[in-house]
Short mmCIF file of C-alpha atoms in Angstrom, two decimals:
data_model
loop_
_atom_site.label_atom_id
_atom_site.label_comp_id
_atom_site.label_asym_id
_atom_site.label_seq_id
_atom_site.Cartn_x
_atom_site.Cartn_y
_atom_site.Cartn_z
CA MET A 169 27.75 0.36 8.85
CA SER A 170 24.02 0.84 9.34
CA ALA A 171 21.68 -1.71 7.77
CA LEU A 172 19.98 1.22 6.06
CA ALA A 173 23.10 2.35 4.19
CA LYS A 174 22.57 0.34 1.00
CA LEU A 175 18.92 -0.60 1.37
CA PRO A 176 16.74 0.60 -1.54
CA PHE A 177 14.08 3.12 -0.49
CA SER A 178 10.96 3.65 -2.57
CA VAL A 179 7.67 5.58 -2.38
CA LEU A 180 4.03 4.56 -2.66
CA ASP A 181 1.91 7.63 -3.31
CA LEU A 182 -1.89 7.74 -3.13
CA ALA A 183 -2.15 11.27 -4.53
CA PRO A 184 -4.02 12.41 -1.39
CA ILE A 185 -6.56 15.23 -1.68
CA ARG A 186 -6.75 17.82 1.11
CA ASP A 187 -9.98 19.13 2.57
CA THR A 188 -9.13 22.53 1.07
CA GLY A 189 -7.49 21.16 -2.07
CA SER A 190 -8.41 19.52 -5.36
CA ALA A 191 -7.65 16.41 -7.39
CA GLN A 192 -5.63 18.55 -9.77
CA GLN A 193 -3.39 19.78 -6.98
CA ALA A 194 -3.01 16.24 -5.65
CA LEU A 195 -1.82 15.02 -9.06
CA HIS A 196 0.60 17.93 -9.41
CA ASN A 197 1.91 17.10 -5.93
CA SER A 198 2.43 13.48 -6.96
CA LEU A 199 4.74 14.58 -9.77
CA ALA A 200 6.55 17.03 -7.52
CA LEU A 201 7.10 14.25 -4.98
CA ALA A 202 8.35 11.88 -7.68
CA ARG A 203 10.87 14.47 -8.83
CA HIS A 204 11.92 15.14 -5.25
CA VAL A 205 12.64 11.52 -4.35
CA GLU A 206 14.27 10.93 -7.74
CA ALA A 207 16.75 13.66 -6.80
CA LEU A 208 17.25 11.85 -3.47
CA ASP A 209 18.13 8.69 -5.44
CA PHE A 210 15.11 6.64 -4.36
CA ASN A 211 14.62 3.40 -6.27
CA ARG A 212 10.99 3.41 -7.42
CA PHE A 213 7.80 5.46 -7.22
CA TRP A 214 4.48 3.61 -7.28
CA VAL A 215 0.88 4.78 -7.34
CA ALA A 216 -2.12 2.71 -6.31
CA GLU A 217 -5.52 2.04 -7.83
CA HIS A 218 -8.41 3.13 -5.61
CA HIS A 219 -11.97 3.87 -6.66
CA ASN A 220 -14.94 5.71 -5.18
CA MET A 221 -12.73 7.46 -2.61
CA ASP A 222 -12.97 11.23 -2.53
CA GLY A 223 -9.58 11.67 -0.87
CA ILE A 224 -7.48 9.69 -3.38
CA ALA A 225 -6.74 10.86 -6.93
CA SER A 226 -4.82 7.84 -8.31
CA SER A 227 -7.76 5.85 -9.71
CA ALA A 228 -6.60 5.99 -13.36
CA THR A 229 -3.26 4.43 -12.48
CA ALA A 230 -1.80 3.96 -15.96
CA VAL A 231 -2.76 7.50 -16.99
CA LEU A 232 -1.10 8.94 -13.90
CA LEU A 233 2.03 6.88 -14.53
CA GLY A 234 2.29 8.39 -18.01
CA TYR A 235 2.17 11.88 -16.47
CA LEU A 236 4.83 10.95 -13.92
CA ALA A 237 7.08 9.31 -16.51
CA ALA A 238 6.95 12.37 -18.74
CA GLY A 239 8.00 14.58 -15.83
CA THR A 240 10.86 12.45 -14.46
CA SER A 241 13.96 10.98 -16.06
CA ARG A 242 15.25 7.82 -14.36
CA ILE A 243 13.25 6.66 -11.32
CA ARG A 244 11.31 3.44 -11.84
CA LEU A 245 7.56 3.91 -11.99
CA GLY A 246 4.83 1.40 -11.36
CA SER A 247 1.54 0.38 -9.84
CA GLY A 248 1.22 -0.57 -6.24
CA GLY A 249 -0.99 -1.85 -7.50
CA VAL A 250 -3.42 -2.47 -10.28
CA MET A 251 -6.32 -4.51 -8.89
CA LEU A 252 -6.46 -7.18 -11.55
CA PRO A 253 -10.01 -8.45 -10.83
CA ASN A 254 -11.25 -5.05 -12.02
CA HIS A 255 -9.72 -5.39 -15.49
CA ALA A 256 -9.28 -7.64 -18.47
CA PRO A 257 -5.60 -8.74 -18.54
CA LEU A 258 -5.33 -7.72 -22.21
CA VAL A 259 -6.25 -4.11 -21.38
CA ILE A 260 -3.64 -3.93 -18.63
CA ALA A 261 -1.04 -5.47 -20.93
CA GLU A 262 -1.77 -2.84 -23.58
CA GLN A 263 -1.69 0.03 -21.07
CA PHE A 264 1.58 -0.97 -19.44
CA GLY A 265 3.04 -2.17 -22.72
CA THR A 266 2.42 1.31 -24.10
CA LEU A 267 4.09 2.90 -21.09
CA ALA A 268 7.06 0.54 -21.34
CA THR A 269 7.41 1.29 -25.05
CA LEU A 270 7.45 5.03 -24.40
CA TYR A 271 9.68 4.80 -21.31
CA PRO A 272 11.77 1.63 -21.71
CA GLY A 273 13.35 0.15 -18.61
CA ARG A 274 11.37 2.34 -16.20
CA ILE A 275 7.88 0.80 -15.98
CA GLU A 276 6.79 -2.05 -13.72
CA LEU A 277 3.47 -3.61 -12.86
CA GLY A 278 2.40 -4.48 -9.33
CA LEU A 279 -0.77 -6.59 -9.19
CA GLY A 280 -3.30 -6.93 -6.41
CA ARG A 281 -5.90 -9.65 -5.99
CA ALA A 282 -8.58 -7.67 -4.16
CA PRO A 283 -11.06 -5.49 -6.07
CA GLY A 284 -10.21 -2.61 -3.74
CA ALA A 285 -13.75 -1.29 -3.86
CA ASP A 286 -17.27 -1.87 -2.55
CA GLN A 287 -19.64 -4.14 -4.46
CA PHE A 288 -21.37 -1.28 -6.27
CA THR A 289 -18.08 0.18 -7.46
CA ALA A 290 -16.80 -3.25 -8.41
CA HIS A 291 -19.89 -3.80 -10.54
CA ALA A 292 -19.46 -0.39 -12.16
CA LEU A 293 -15.86 -1.25 -13.03
CA ARG A 294 -16.47 -4.71 -14.41
CA ARG A 295 -19.95 -4.25 -15.90
CA GLU A 296 -20.76 -7.68 -17.37
CA ARG A 297 -17.31 -9.14 -16.90
CA SER A 298 -17.23 -12.17 -14.63
CA GLY A 299 -13.72 -11.64 -13.27
CA SER A 300 -13.11 -12.26 -9.58
CA ALA A 301 -10.28 -12.72 -7.11
CA ASP A 302 -10.58 -16.48 -7.68
CA ASP A 303 -9.35 -15.97 -11.25
CA PHE A 304 -6.20 -14.17 -10.11
CA PRO A 305 -3.62 -16.92 -10.80
CA GLN A 306 -5.02 -17.48 -14.31
CA ASP A 307 -5.21 -13.73 -14.97
CA VAL A 308 -1.59 -13.26 -13.92
CA ALA A 309 -0.49 -16.06 -16.25
CA GLU A 310 -2.53 -14.55 -19.10
CA LEU A 311 -0.97 -11.15 -18.50
CA GLN A 312 2.52 -12.65 -18.49
CA ARG A 313 1.82 -14.25 -21.87
CA TYR A 314 0.67 -10.95 -23.36
CA LEU A 315 3.79 -9.15 -22.14
CA GLY A 316 6.18 -11.95 -23.03
CA PRO A 317 7.57 -13.03 -26.42
CA ARG A 318 4.96 -13.68 -29.09
CA THR A 319 4.46 -17.34 -29.93
CA SER A 320 3.59 -18.82 -33.31
CA ASP A 321 0.20 -20.08 -32.14
CA GLN A 322 -0.82 -16.92 -30.27
CA ARG A 323 -4.26 -15.76 -31.40
CA VAL A 324 -4.45 -12.54 -29.34
CA ILE A 325 -1.56 -10.11 -28.94
CA ALA A 326 -1.10 -6.95 -26.90
CA MET A 327 0.18 -4.16 -29.08
CA PRO A 328 2.06 -2.37 -27.67
CA GLY A 329 2.90 -4.90 -24.99
CA SER A 330 4.03 -8.07 -26.69
CA GLY A 331 7.72 -8.69 -25.98
CA THR A 332 8.07 -5.78 -23.54
CA ASN A 333 8.44 -8.15 -20.56
CA VAL A 334 7.20 -5.47 -18.15
CA PRO A 335 8.39 -6.60 -14.69
CA ILE A 336 5.49 -8.00 -12.68
CA TRP A 337 5.24 -7.90 -8.89
CA LEU A 338 2.59 -9.59 -6.79
CA LEU A 339 1.20 -7.59 -3.88
CA GLY A 340 -0.63 -8.90 -0.87
CA SER A 341 -2.00 -8.25 2.60
CA SER A 342 -2.54 -11.93 3.46
CA LEU A 343 -0.94 -15.22 2.43
CA PHE A 344 -2.48 -16.09 -0.94
CA SER A 345 -0.31 -13.84 -3.11
CA ALA A 346 2.76 -14.67 -1.02
CA GLN A 347 2.36 -18.34 -1.95
CA LEU A 348 1.64 -17.54 -5.61
CA ALA A 349 4.55 -15.10 -5.92
CA GLY A 350 6.90 -17.71 -4.50
CA GLU A 351 5.65 -20.45 -6.82
CA ARG A 352 5.93 -18.18 -9.87
CA GLY A 353 9.37 -16.83 -8.88
CA LEU A 354 8.15 -13.23 -8.82
CA PRO A 355 9.10 -10.36 -6.52
CA TYR A 356 6.67 -9.84 -3.65
CA ALA A 357 5.48 -6.68 -1.90
CA PHE A 358 3.56 -6.96 1.35
CA ALA A 359 1.05 -4.25 2.24
CA SER A 360 2.29 -3.80 5.79
CA HIS A 361 1.55 -0.07 5.49
CA PHE A 362 -2.10 -0.90 6.23
CA ALA A 363 -2.28 -4.61 7.11
CA PRO A 364 0.77 -5.50 9.24
CA ARG A 365 -0.83 -8.46 11.01
CA TYR A 366 0.42 -11.19 8.66
CA VAL A 367 3.71 -9.66 7.61
CA HIS A 368 6.05 -12.22 9.20
CA GLU A 369 3.96 -15.22 8.15
CA ALA A 370 3.59 -13.90 4.59
CA ILE A 371 7.34 -13.43 4.23
CA ARG A 372 7.91 -16.96 5.54
CA VAL A 373 5.34 -18.44 3.13
CA TYR A 374 6.83 -16.54 0.18
CA ARG A 375 10.42 -17.53 0.90
CA ASN A 376 9.52 -21.18 1.58
CA ALA A 377 7.50 -21.43 -1.63
CA PHE A 378 10.03 -19.63 -3.80
CA THR A 379 11.04 -21.35 -7.02
CA PRO A 380 13.74 -19.66 -9.16
CA SER A 381 12.48 -18.29 -12.46
CA GLU A 382 13.69 -16.30 -15.46
CA VAL A 383 12.79 -13.23 -13.42
CA LEU A 384 14.48 -14.00 -10.09
CA ASP A 385 16.99 -16.53 -8.82
CA LYS A 386 16.16 -15.81 -5.17
CA PRO A 387 13.28 -14.24 -3.22
CA TYR A 388 12.87 -10.48 -3.17
CA VAL A 389 10.67 -8.89 -0.51
CA MET A 390 9.54 -5.27 -0.35
CA LEU A 391 7.57 -4.01 2.66
CA GLY A 392 5.18 -1.07 2.84
CA VAL A 393 5.93 1.28 5.73
CA PRO A 394 3.95 4.37 6.84
CA LEU A 395 6.42 7.24 7.30
CA LEU A 396 5.48 10.00 9.74
CA ALA A 397 8.78 11.79 10.20
CA ALA A 398 9.62 15.30 11.37
CA ASP A 399 12.54 17.13 12.97
CA THR A 400 11.47 16.13 16.49
CA ASP A 401 9.46 13.32 18.02
CA GLU A 402 6.91 15.84 19.30
CA GLN A 403 6.40 17.43 15.87
CA ALA A 404 6.04 14.01 14.26
CA GLN A 405 3.36 13.00 16.77
CA TYR A 406 1.48 16.19 16.02
CA LEU A 407 1.68 15.74 12.23
CA ALA A 408 0.65 12.10 12.58
CA THR A 409 -2.81 13.12 13.76
CA SER A 410 -3.73 13.84 10.14
CA ALA A 411 -3.04 10.21 9.29
CA TYR A 412 -4.97 9.10 12.40
CA GLN A 413 -7.99 11.10 11.29
CA ARG A 414 -7.87 9.70 7.78
CA ILE A 415 -7.71 6.09 8.95
CA LEU A 416 -10.50 6.80 11.44
CA SER A 417 -12.62 8.10 8.55
CA LEU A 418 -11.84 4.94 6.57
CA ILE A 419 -12.98 2.78 9.48
CA ARG A 420 -16.18 4.81 9.79
CA GLY A 421 -16.88 4.90 6.06
CA GLN A 422 -16.58 8.67 5.94
CA SER A 423 -14.83 11.10 3.58
CA LEU A 424 -11.11 10.40 3.12
CA VAL A 425 -9.99 13.94 2.32
CA GLN A 426 -6.95 14.93 4.35
CA ARG A 427 -7.61 16.99 7.43
CA PRO A 428 -5.13 19.23 9.26
CA PRO A 429 -3.33 17.94 12.35
CA VAL A 430 -4.81 18.53 15.79
CA GLU A 431 -3.23 18.96 19.21
CA SER A 432 -5.04 15.92 20.58
CA MET A 433 -7.19 13.08 19.28
CA GLU A 434 -9.10 12.95 22.55
CA GLY A 435 -12.79 13.29 21.86
CA LEU A 436 -12.33 12.43 18.18
CA TRP A 437 -12.21 8.68 18.57
CA LEU A 438 -13.58 5.99 20.84
CA PRO A 439 -11.21 3.56 22.61
CA HIS A 440 -11.90 0.72 20.18
CA GLU A 441 -11.36 3.07 17.23
CA ARG A 442 -8.05 4.24 18.69
CA ASP A 443 -6.98 0.60 18.94
CA ALA A 444 -8.08 -0.10 15.35
CA VAL A 445 -6.09 2.88 14.05
CA GLY A 446 -3.09 1.72 16.06
CA SER A 447 -3.37 -1.76 14.55
CA PHE A 448 -3.61 -0.27 11.04
CA LEU A 449 -0.40 1.66 11.69
CA GLY A 450 1.38 -1.20 13.41
CA MET A 451 4.39 -0.89 11.08
CA ALA A 452 4.51 2.91 11.10
CA VAL A 453 7.73 4.77 11.84
CA ILE A 454 6.82 7.92 13.74
CA GLY A 455 9.29 10.40 15.16
CA GLY A 456 12.41 12.44 14.63
CA PRO A 457 15.48 11.14 12.76
CA GLN A 458 16.96 9.03 15.54
CA LYS A 459 13.69 7.37 16.41
CA ILE A 460 13.00 6.66 12.74
CA ARG A 461 16.45 5.12 12.32
CA ALA A 462 16.08 2.88 15.36
CA ARG A 463 12.62 1.71 14.32
CA LEU A 464 13.74 0.88 10.79
CA GLU A 465 16.80 -1.02 11.97
CA VAL A 466 14.60 -3.19 14.20
CA LEU A 467 12.20 -3.76 11.31
CA LEU A 468 15.02 -4.90 9.05
CA GLU A 469 16.45 -7.17 11.71
CA GLN A 470 13.05 -8.83 12.16
CA THR A 471 12.13 -9.20 8.48
CA GLU A 472 15.38 -9.13 6.47
CA ALA A 473 13.46 -7.17 3.82
CA ASP A 474 15.24 -6.40 0.55
CA GLU A 475 13.55 -3.02 0.08
CA LEU A 476 11.19 -0.66 1.88
CA ILE A 477 8.46 1.36 0.18
CA PHE A 478 7.12 4.28 2.19
CA THR A 479 3.80 6.07 2.30
CA CYS A 480 3.51 9.50 3.91
CA ASP A 481 0.23 11.25 4.69
CA HIS A 482 1.42 14.56 6.12
CA TYR A 483 -1.19 17.25 5.53
CA ASP A 484 1.11 20.00 4.30
CA PHE A 485 3.00 19.02 1.17
CA ALA A 486 6.16 20.74 2.42
CA ASP A 487 6.09 18.51 5.51
CA ARG A 488 5.72 15.46 3.25
CA LEU A 489 8.75 16.44 1.20
CA HIS A 490 10.75 17.08 4.36
CA ALA A 491 9.84 13.66 5.75
CA PHE A 492 11.57 12.06 2.76
CA ASP A 493 14.55 14.36 3.21
CA ILE A 494 14.85 13.05 6.77
CA LEU A 495 14.54 9.47 5.55
CA ALA A 496 17.24 9.98 2.91
CA SER A 497 19.60 11.46 5.50
CA LEU A 498 19.59 8.18 7.45
CA ARG A 499 21.39 6.21 4.73
#
């Protein structure tokens, strides 16, 4: 039996905005994608907090999750993630506690340590708040207290939130959160969909540091994987040029709106930029069904991941839906 047969598949959606589209259409597409993968029996659907990016519509993460929860029935929904340095833990506890109260058993909270924004945007988000990435361990602990059972000496409560025990994940693209997630006995998601360099070391650090908790009795690792699937290898390579262009724009500090695929990237990037894009997509699975299957089986053999969460940046929404159909057919 294939290693993929019983492996949970999930989706991380950035609500991408096309060059000819709008934020409204991107948000509608996010719900349509959530419904589509729910019907395919995917495990969870996460959206990510990004700010000051014209090609991403998921900045108000909790608000978007409420929209997705209202339009789906059973798939787990969460953040991948909320960038905790941007927020007071009490506010996040109230937001996700409200979601969990309205949609019990379906809401989870992935937390990131990086601000996920430039210094001007970070200042605009925090205003006079002094929060920083250095406060992350204390902020996580504070958030866990707000979402956990109320204690007799608790002066500040999250309402809704108190006693909801919203599942918390720690996310990371380096080693800090891997160590913290292990020590706290929390599930860990590594951002290998954009930062694959430290994936093997981060998994090792997490598993070595793992201490059983009320949440988990053994480590649980989920890996981010860029999915660029199509019916043939050639078609997948063509569709992938949209993702290449978007990452190139990110590297250059340009607009992140999605652009249509092109026949060739020659003349669009310099050699060092091509290498940087390739490094960014080091964990990508690109190709037709058989190539995707082979690549994923190697990835699982190398990492022994417990779950995979896929991003897909195909320009046409129909191609994005079909990519997940192809993925589902491999199980």
